[in-house]
Amino acid sequence: MGLARSMAYKGIHPVVRKVKKSYKAGVSLSKQAMRELEKRFDRKPDLESWFVTINPITKLG
């Protein structure tokens, strides 16, 4: 966690949090929920499954 917090890209450090709860195996999002998330994904050509940039939700106002 410390290493991840110390990294930076163009002077911006990531937000790093430890997930403390466990998730049930086999649980998945609905197709509609996944479509909404896919709008925020920027997949890299030829590496679609492995390299994804997730764009944050911009809150206005």
PDB file of N, CA and C in Angstrom:
ATOM      1  N   MET A   1       0.828  -1.176   0.000  1.00  0.00           N
ATOM      2  CA  MET A   1       0.000   0.000   0.000  1.00  0.00           C
ATOM      3  C   MET A   1       0.876   1.244   0.000  1.00  0.00           C
ATOM      4  N   GLY A   2       1.914   1.234   0.766  1.00  0.00           N
ATOM      5  CA  GLY A   2       2.800   2.388   0.819  1.00  0.00           C
ATOM      6  C   GLY A   2       3.444   2.663  -0.526  1.00  0.00           C
ATOM      7  N   LEU A   3       3.846   1.603  -1.217  1.00  0.00           N
ATOM      8  CA  LEU A   3       4.460   1.765  -2.532  1.00  0.00           C
ATOM      9  C   LEU A   3       3.449   2.369  -3.506  1.00  0.00           C
ATOM     10  N   ALA A   4       2.225   1.861  -3.493  1.00  0.00           N
ATOM     11  CA  ALA A   4       1.198   2.387  -4.391  1.00  0.00           C
ATOM     12  C   ALA A   4       0.924   3.858  -4.100  1.00  0.00           C
ATOM     13  N   ARG A   5       0.888   4.240  -2.844  1.00  0.00           N
ATOM     14  CA  ARG A   5       0.642   5.640  -2.476  1.00  0.00           C
ATOM     15  C   ARG A   5       1.785   6.553  -2.916  1.00  0.00           C
ATOM     16  N   SER A   6       2.999   6.014  -2.933  1.00  0.00           N
ATOM     17  CA  SER A   6       4.159   6.843  -3.262  1.00  0.00           C
ATOM     18  C   SER A   6       4.330   7.054  -4.763  1.00  0.00           C
ATOM     19  N   MET A   7       3.639   6.287  -5.581  1.00  0.00           N
ATOM     20  CA  MET A   7       3.749   6.429  -7.030  1.00  0.00           C
ATOM     21  C   MET A   7       3.051   7.705  -7.484  1.00  0.00           C
ATOM     22  N   ALA A   8       3.451   8.189  -8.627  1.00  0.00           N
ATOM     23  CA  ALA A   8       2.794   9.368  -9.201  1.00  0.00           C
ATOM     24  C   ALA A   8       2.915   9.305 -10.716  1.00  0.00           C
ATOM     25  N   TYR A   9       1.927   9.862 -11.380  1.00  0.00           N
ATOM     26  CA  TYR A   9       1.951   9.989 -12.827  1.00  0.00           C
ATOM     27  C   TYR A   9       1.665  11.446 -13.147  1.00  0.00           C
ATOM     28  N   LYS A  10       2.607  12.098 -13.778  1.00  0.00           N
ATOM     29  CA  LYS A  10       2.506  13.526 -14.080  1.00  0.00           C
ATOM     30  C   LYS A  10       2.231  14.340 -12.819  1.00  0.00           C
ATOM     31  N   GLY A  11       2.856  13.922 -11.719  1.00  0.00           N
ATOM     32  CA  GLY A  11       2.729  14.643 -10.458  1.00  0.00           C
ATOM     33  C   GLY A  11       1.464  14.358  -9.673  1.00  0.00           C
ATOM     34  N   ILE A  12       0.636  13.444 -10.164  1.00  0.00           N
ATOM     35  CA  ILE A  12      -0.621  13.112  -9.483  1.00  0.00           C
ATOM     36  C   ILE A  12      -0.476  11.759  -8.809  1.00  0.00           C
ATOM     37  N   HIS A  13      -0.770  11.703  -7.520  1.00  0.00           N
ATOM     38  CA  HIS A  13      -0.697  10.463  -6.759  1.00  0.00           C
ATOM     39  C   HIS A  13      -2.064   9.769  -6.757  1.00  0.00           C
ATOM     40  N   PRO A  14      -2.076   8.438  -6.760  1.00  0.00           N
ATOM     41  CA  PRO A  14      -3.357   7.725  -6.745  1.00  0.00           C
ATOM     42  C   PRO A  14      -3.999   7.758  -5.365  1.00  0.00           C
ATOM     43  N   VAL A  15      -5.303   7.553  -5.351  1.00  0.00           N
ATOM     44  CA  VAL A  15      -6.019   7.351  -4.096  1.00  0.00           C
ATOM     45  C   VAL A  15      -5.952   5.854  -3.825  1.00  0.00           C
ATOM     46  N   VAL A  16      -5.415   5.471  -2.681  1.00  0.00           N
ATOM     47  CA  VAL A  16      -5.225   4.058  -2.366  1.00  0.00           C
ATOM     48  C   VAL A  16      -5.991   3.733  -1.092  1.00  0.00           C
ATOM     49  N   ARG A  17      -6.852   2.747  -1.182  1.00  0.00           N
ATOM     50  CA  ARG A  17      -7.616   2.310  -0.012  1.00  0.00           C
ATOM     51  C   ARG A  17      -7.626   0.784   0.028  1.00  0.00           C
ATOM     52  N   LYS A  18      -7.583   0.248   1.206  1.00  0.00           N
ATOM     53  CA  LYS A  18      -7.668  -1.200   1.378  1.00  0.00           C
ATOM     54  C   LYS A  18      -9.128  -1.595   1.525  1.00  0.00           C
ATOM     55  N   VAL A  19      -9.558  -2.566   0.741  1.00  0.00           N
ATOM     56  CA  VAL A  19     -10.914  -3.082   0.840  1.00  0.00           C
ATOM     57  C   VAL A  19     -10.920  -4.103   1.977  1.00  0.00           C
ATOM     58  N   LYS A  20     -11.717  -3.848   2.995  1.00  0.00           N
ATOM     59  CA  LYS A  20     -11.713  -4.721   4.172  1.00  0.00           C
ATOM     60  C   LYS A  20     -12.823  -5.758   4.163  1.00  0.00           C
ATOM     61  N   LYS A  21     -13.845  -5.539   3.345  1.00  0.00           N
ATOM     62  CA  LYS A  21     -14.925  -6.525   3.336  1.00  0.00           C
ATOM     63  C   LYS A  21     -14.668  -7.567   2.251  1.00  0.00           C
ATOM     64  N   SER A  22     -15.243  -8.722   2.417  1.00  0.00           N
ATOM     65  CA  SER A  22     -15.072  -9.767   1.410  1.00  0.00           C
ATOM     66  C   SER A  22     -16.324  -9.819   0.540  1.00  0.00           C
ATOM     67  N   TYR A  23     -16.138 -10.281  -0.665  1.00  0.00           N
ATOM     68  CA  TYR A  23     -17.226 -10.360  -1.616  1.00  0.00           C
ATOM     69  C   TYR A  23     -17.553 -11.817  -1.896  1.00  0.00           C
ATOM     70  N   LYS A  24     -18.818 -12.086  -2.111  1.00  0.00           N
ATOM     71  CA  LYS A  24     -19.243 -13.445  -2.413  1.00  0.00           C
ATOM     72  C   LYS A  24     -18.781 -13.823  -3.818  1.00  0.00           C
ATOM     73  N   ALA A  25     -18.349 -15.066  -3.966  1.00  0.00           N
ATOM     74  CA  ALA A  25     -17.934 -15.568  -5.280  1.00  0.00           C
ATOM     75  C   ALA A  25     -19.163 -15.722  -6.166  1.00  0.00           C
ATOM     76  N   GLY A  26     -18.992 -15.463  -7.440  1.00  0.00           N
ATOM     77  CA  GLY A  26     -20.072 -15.680  -8.389  1.00  0.00           C
ATOM     78  C   GLY A  26     -21.056 -14.526  -8.512  1.00  0.00           C
ATOM     79  N   VAL A  27     -20.862 -13.450  -7.773  1.00  0.00           N
ATOM     80  CA  VAL A  27     -21.760 -12.306  -7.857  1.00  0.00           C
ATOM     81  C   VAL A  27     -21.308 -11.428  -9.007  1.00  0.00           C
ATOM     82  N   SER A  28     -22.233 -10.983  -9.832  1.00  0.00           N
ATOM     83  CA  SER A  28     -21.863 -10.141 -10.967  1.00  0.00           C
ATOM     84  C   SER A  28     -22.862  -9.004 -11.122  1.00  0.00           C
ATOM     85  N   LEU A  29     -22.475  -8.010 -11.903  1.00  0.00           N
ATOM     86  CA  LEU A  29     -23.334  -6.868 -12.160  1.00  0.00           C
ATOM     87  C   LEU A  29     -24.397  -7.226 -13.182  1.00  0.00           C
ATOM     88  N   SER A  30     -25.500  -6.490 -13.145  1.00  0.00           N
ATOM     89  CA  SER A  30     -26.515  -6.665 -14.182  1.00  0.00           C
ATOM     90  C   SER A  30     -25.950  -6.127 -15.491  1.00  0.00           C
ATOM     91  N   LYS A  31     -26.547  -6.500 -16.602  1.00  0.00           N
ATOM     92  CA  LYS A  31     -26.074  -6.022 -17.898  1.00  0.00           C
ATOM     93  C   LYS A  31     -26.182  -4.505 -17.983  1.00  0.00           C
ATOM     94  N   GLN A  32     -27.246  -3.930 -17.440  1.00  0.00           N
ATOM     95  CA  GLN A  32     -27.410  -2.476 -17.467  1.00  0.00           C
ATOM     96  C   GLN A  32     -26.322  -1.789 -16.647  1.00  0.00           C
ATOM     97  N   ALA A  33     -26.023  -2.310 -15.461  1.00  0.00           N
ATOM     98  CA  ALA A  33     -24.976  -1.727 -14.622  1.00  0.00           C
ATOM     99  C   ALA A  33     -23.618  -1.821 -15.309  1.00  0.00           C
ATOM    100  N   MET A  34     -23.361  -2.936 -15.980  1.00  0.00           N
ATOM    101  CA  MET A  34     -22.088  -3.103 -16.683  1.00  0.00           C
ATOM    102  C   MET A  34     -21.992  -2.145 -17.871  1.00  0.00           C
ATOM    103  N   ARG A  35     -23.105  -1.923 -18.580  1.00  0.00           N
ATOM    104  CA  ARG A  35     -23.108  -0.967 -19.693  1.00  0.00           C
ATOM    105  C   ARG A  35     -22.759   0.434 -19.202  1.00  0.00           C
ATOM    106  N   GLU A  36     -23.274   0.807 -18.035  1.00  0.00           N
ATOM    107  CA  GLU A  36     -22.964   2.118 -17.465  1.00  0.00           C
ATOM    108  C   GLU A  36     -21.476   2.238 -17.132  1.00  0.00           C
ATOM    109  N   LEU A  37     -20.893   1.189 -16.564  1.00  0.00           N
ATOM    110  CA  LEU A  37     -19.459   1.209 -16.256  1.00  0.00           C
ATOM    111  C   LEU A  37     -18.608   1.221 -17.513  1.00  0.00           C
ATOM    112  N   GLU A  38     -19.026   0.467 -18.519  1.00  0.00           N
ATOM    113  CA  GLU A  38     -18.260   0.384 -19.765  1.00  0.00           C
ATOM    114  C   GLU A  38     -18.104   1.752 -20.417  1.00  0.00           C
ATOM    115  N   LYS A  39     -19.036   2.654 -20.187  1.00  0.00           N
ATOM    116  CA  LYS A  39     -18.939   4.012 -20.747  1.00  0.00           C
ATOM    117  C   LYS A  39     -17.701   4.739 -20.211  1.00  0.00           C
ATOM    118  N   ARG A  40     -17.251   4.366 -19.021  1.00  0.00           N
ATOM    119  CA  ARG A  40     -16.113   5.020 -18.377  1.00  0.00           C
ATOM    120  C   ARG A  40     -14.786   4.321 -18.660  1.00  0.00           C
ATOM    121  N   PHE A  41     -14.811   3.150 -19.294  1.00  0.00           N
ATOM    122  CA  PHE A  41     -13.594   2.385 -19.543  1.00  0.00           C
ATOM    123  C   PHE A  41     -12.931   2.827 -20.838  1.00  0.00           C
ATOM    124  N   ASP A  42     -11.630   2.962 -20.797  1.00  0.00           N
ATOM    125  CA  ASP A  42     -10.822   3.213 -21.978  1.00  0.00           C
ATOM    126  C   ASP A  42      -9.916   2.005 -22.133  1.00  0.00           C
ATOM    127  N   ARG A  43     -10.290   1.115 -23.046  1.00  0.00           N
ATOM    128  CA  ARG A  43      -9.531  -0.123 -23.239  1.00  0.00           C
ATOM    129  C   ARG A  43      -8.437   0.085 -24.270  1.00  0.00           C
ATOM    130  N   LYS A  44      -7.306  -0.522 -24.054  1.00  0.00           N
ATOM    131  CA  LYS A  44      -6.160  -0.403 -24.947  1.00  0.00           C
ATOM    132  C   LYS A  44      -6.276  -1.418 -26.091  1.00  0.00           C
ATOM    133  N   PRO A  45      -6.031  -0.979 -27.330  1.00  0.00           N
ATOM    134  CA  PRO A  45      -6.128  -1.906 -28.467  1.00  0.00           C
ATOM    135  C   PRO A  45      -5.240  -3.130 -28.266  1.00  0.00           C
ATOM    136  N   ASP A  46      -5.771  -4.284 -28.577  1.00  0.00           N
ATOM    137  CA  ASP A  46      -5.091  -5.585 -28.492  1.00  0.00           C
ATOM    138  C   ASP A  46      -4.817  -6.042 -27.055  1.00  0.00           C
ATOM    139  N   LEU A  47      -5.162  -5.235 -26.067  1.00  0.00           N
ATOM    140  CA  LEU A  47      -4.968  -5.606 -24.659  1.00  0.00           C
ATOM    141  C   LEU A  47      -6.255  -5.349 -23.875  1.00  0.00           C
ATOM    142  N   GLU A  48      -7.400  -5.423 -24.548  1.00  0.00           N
ATOM    143  CA  GLU A  48      -8.676  -5.014 -23.970  1.00  0.00           C
ATOM    144  C   GLU A  48      -8.976  -5.633 -22.610  1.00  0.00           C
ATOM    145  N   SER A  49      -8.632  -6.883 -22.429  1.00  0.00           N
ATOM    146  CA  SER A  49      -8.951  -7.561 -21.171  1.00  0.00           C
ATOM    147  C   SER A  49      -7.991  -7.221 -20.040  1.00  0.00           C
ATOM    148  N   TRP A  50      -6.819  -6.702 -20.372  1.00  0.00           N
ATOM    149  CA  TRP A  50      -5.777  -6.560 -19.367  1.00  0.00           C
ATOM    150  C   TRP A  50      -5.478  -5.123 -18.957  1.00  0.00           C
ATOM    151  N   PHE A  51      -5.592  -4.175 -19.874  1.00  0.00           N
ATOM    152  CA  PHE A  51      -5.232  -2.793 -19.564  1.00  0.00           C
ATOM    153  C   PHE A  51      -6.433  -1.891 -19.773  1.00  0.00           C
ATOM    154  N   VAL A  52      -6.937  -1.350 -18.689  1.00  0.00           N
ATOM    155  CA  VAL A  52      -8.118  -0.503 -18.733  1.00  0.00           C
ATOM    156  C   VAL A  52      -7.881   0.745 -17.911  1.00  0.00           C
ATOM    157  N   THR A  53      -8.189   1.900 -18.494  1.00  0.00           N
ATOM    158  CA  THR A  53      -8.224   3.135 -17.730  1.00  0.00           C
ATOM    159  C   THR A  53      -9.673   3.394 -17.384  1.00  0.00           C
ATOM    160  N   ILE A  54      -9.971   3.600 -16.115  1.00  0.00           N
ATOM    161  CA  ILE A  54     -11.330   3.893 -15.686  1.00  0.00           C
ATOM    162  C   ILE A  54     -11.419   5.378 -15.395  1.00  0.00           C
ATOM    163  N   ASN A  55     -12.190   6.070 -16.203  1.00  0.00           N
ATOM    164  CA  ASN A  55     -12.345   7.507 -16.042  1.00  0.00           C
ATOM    165  C   ASN A  55     -13.288   7.804 -14.885  1.00  0.00           C
ATOM    166  N   PRO A  56     -12.923   8.737 -14.017  1.00  0.00           N
ATOM    167  CA  PRO A  56     -13.759   9.047 -12.863  1.00  0.00           C
ATOM    168  C   PRO A  56     -15.051   9.739 -13.276  1.00  0.00           C
ATOM    169  N   ILE A  57     -16.034   9.657 -12.411  1.00  0.00           N
ATOM    170  CA  ILE A  57     -17.282  10.383 -12.624  1.00  0.00           C
ATOM    171  C   ILE A  57     -17.027  11.834 -12.261  1.00  0.00           C
ATOM    172  N   THR A  58     -17.372  12.722 -13.162  1.00  0.00           N
ATOM    173  CA  THR A  58     -17.184  14.144 -12.917  1.00  0.00           C
ATOM    174  C   THR A  58     -18.444  14.703 -12.281  1.00  0.00           C
ATOM    175  N   LYS A  59     -18.305  15.277 -11.102  1.00  0.00           N
ATOM    176  CA  LYS A  59     -19.459  15.877 -10.426  1.00  0.00           C
ATOM    177  C   LYS A  59     -19.434  17.369 -10.698  1.00  0.00           C
ATOM    178  N   LEU A  60     -20.513  17.867 -11.212  1.00  0.00           N
ATOM    179  CA  LEU A  60     -20.615  19.285 -11.506  1.00  0.00           C
ATOM    180  C   LEU A  60     -21.487  19.959 -10.458  1.00  0.00           C
ATOM    181  N   GLY A  61     -21.127  21.203 -10.140  1.00  0.00           N
ATOM    182  CA  GLY A  61     -21.967  21.993  -9.236  1.00  0.00           C
ATOM    183  C   GLY A  61     -21.654  21.860  -7.848  1.00  0.00           C
TER     184      GLY A  61
END
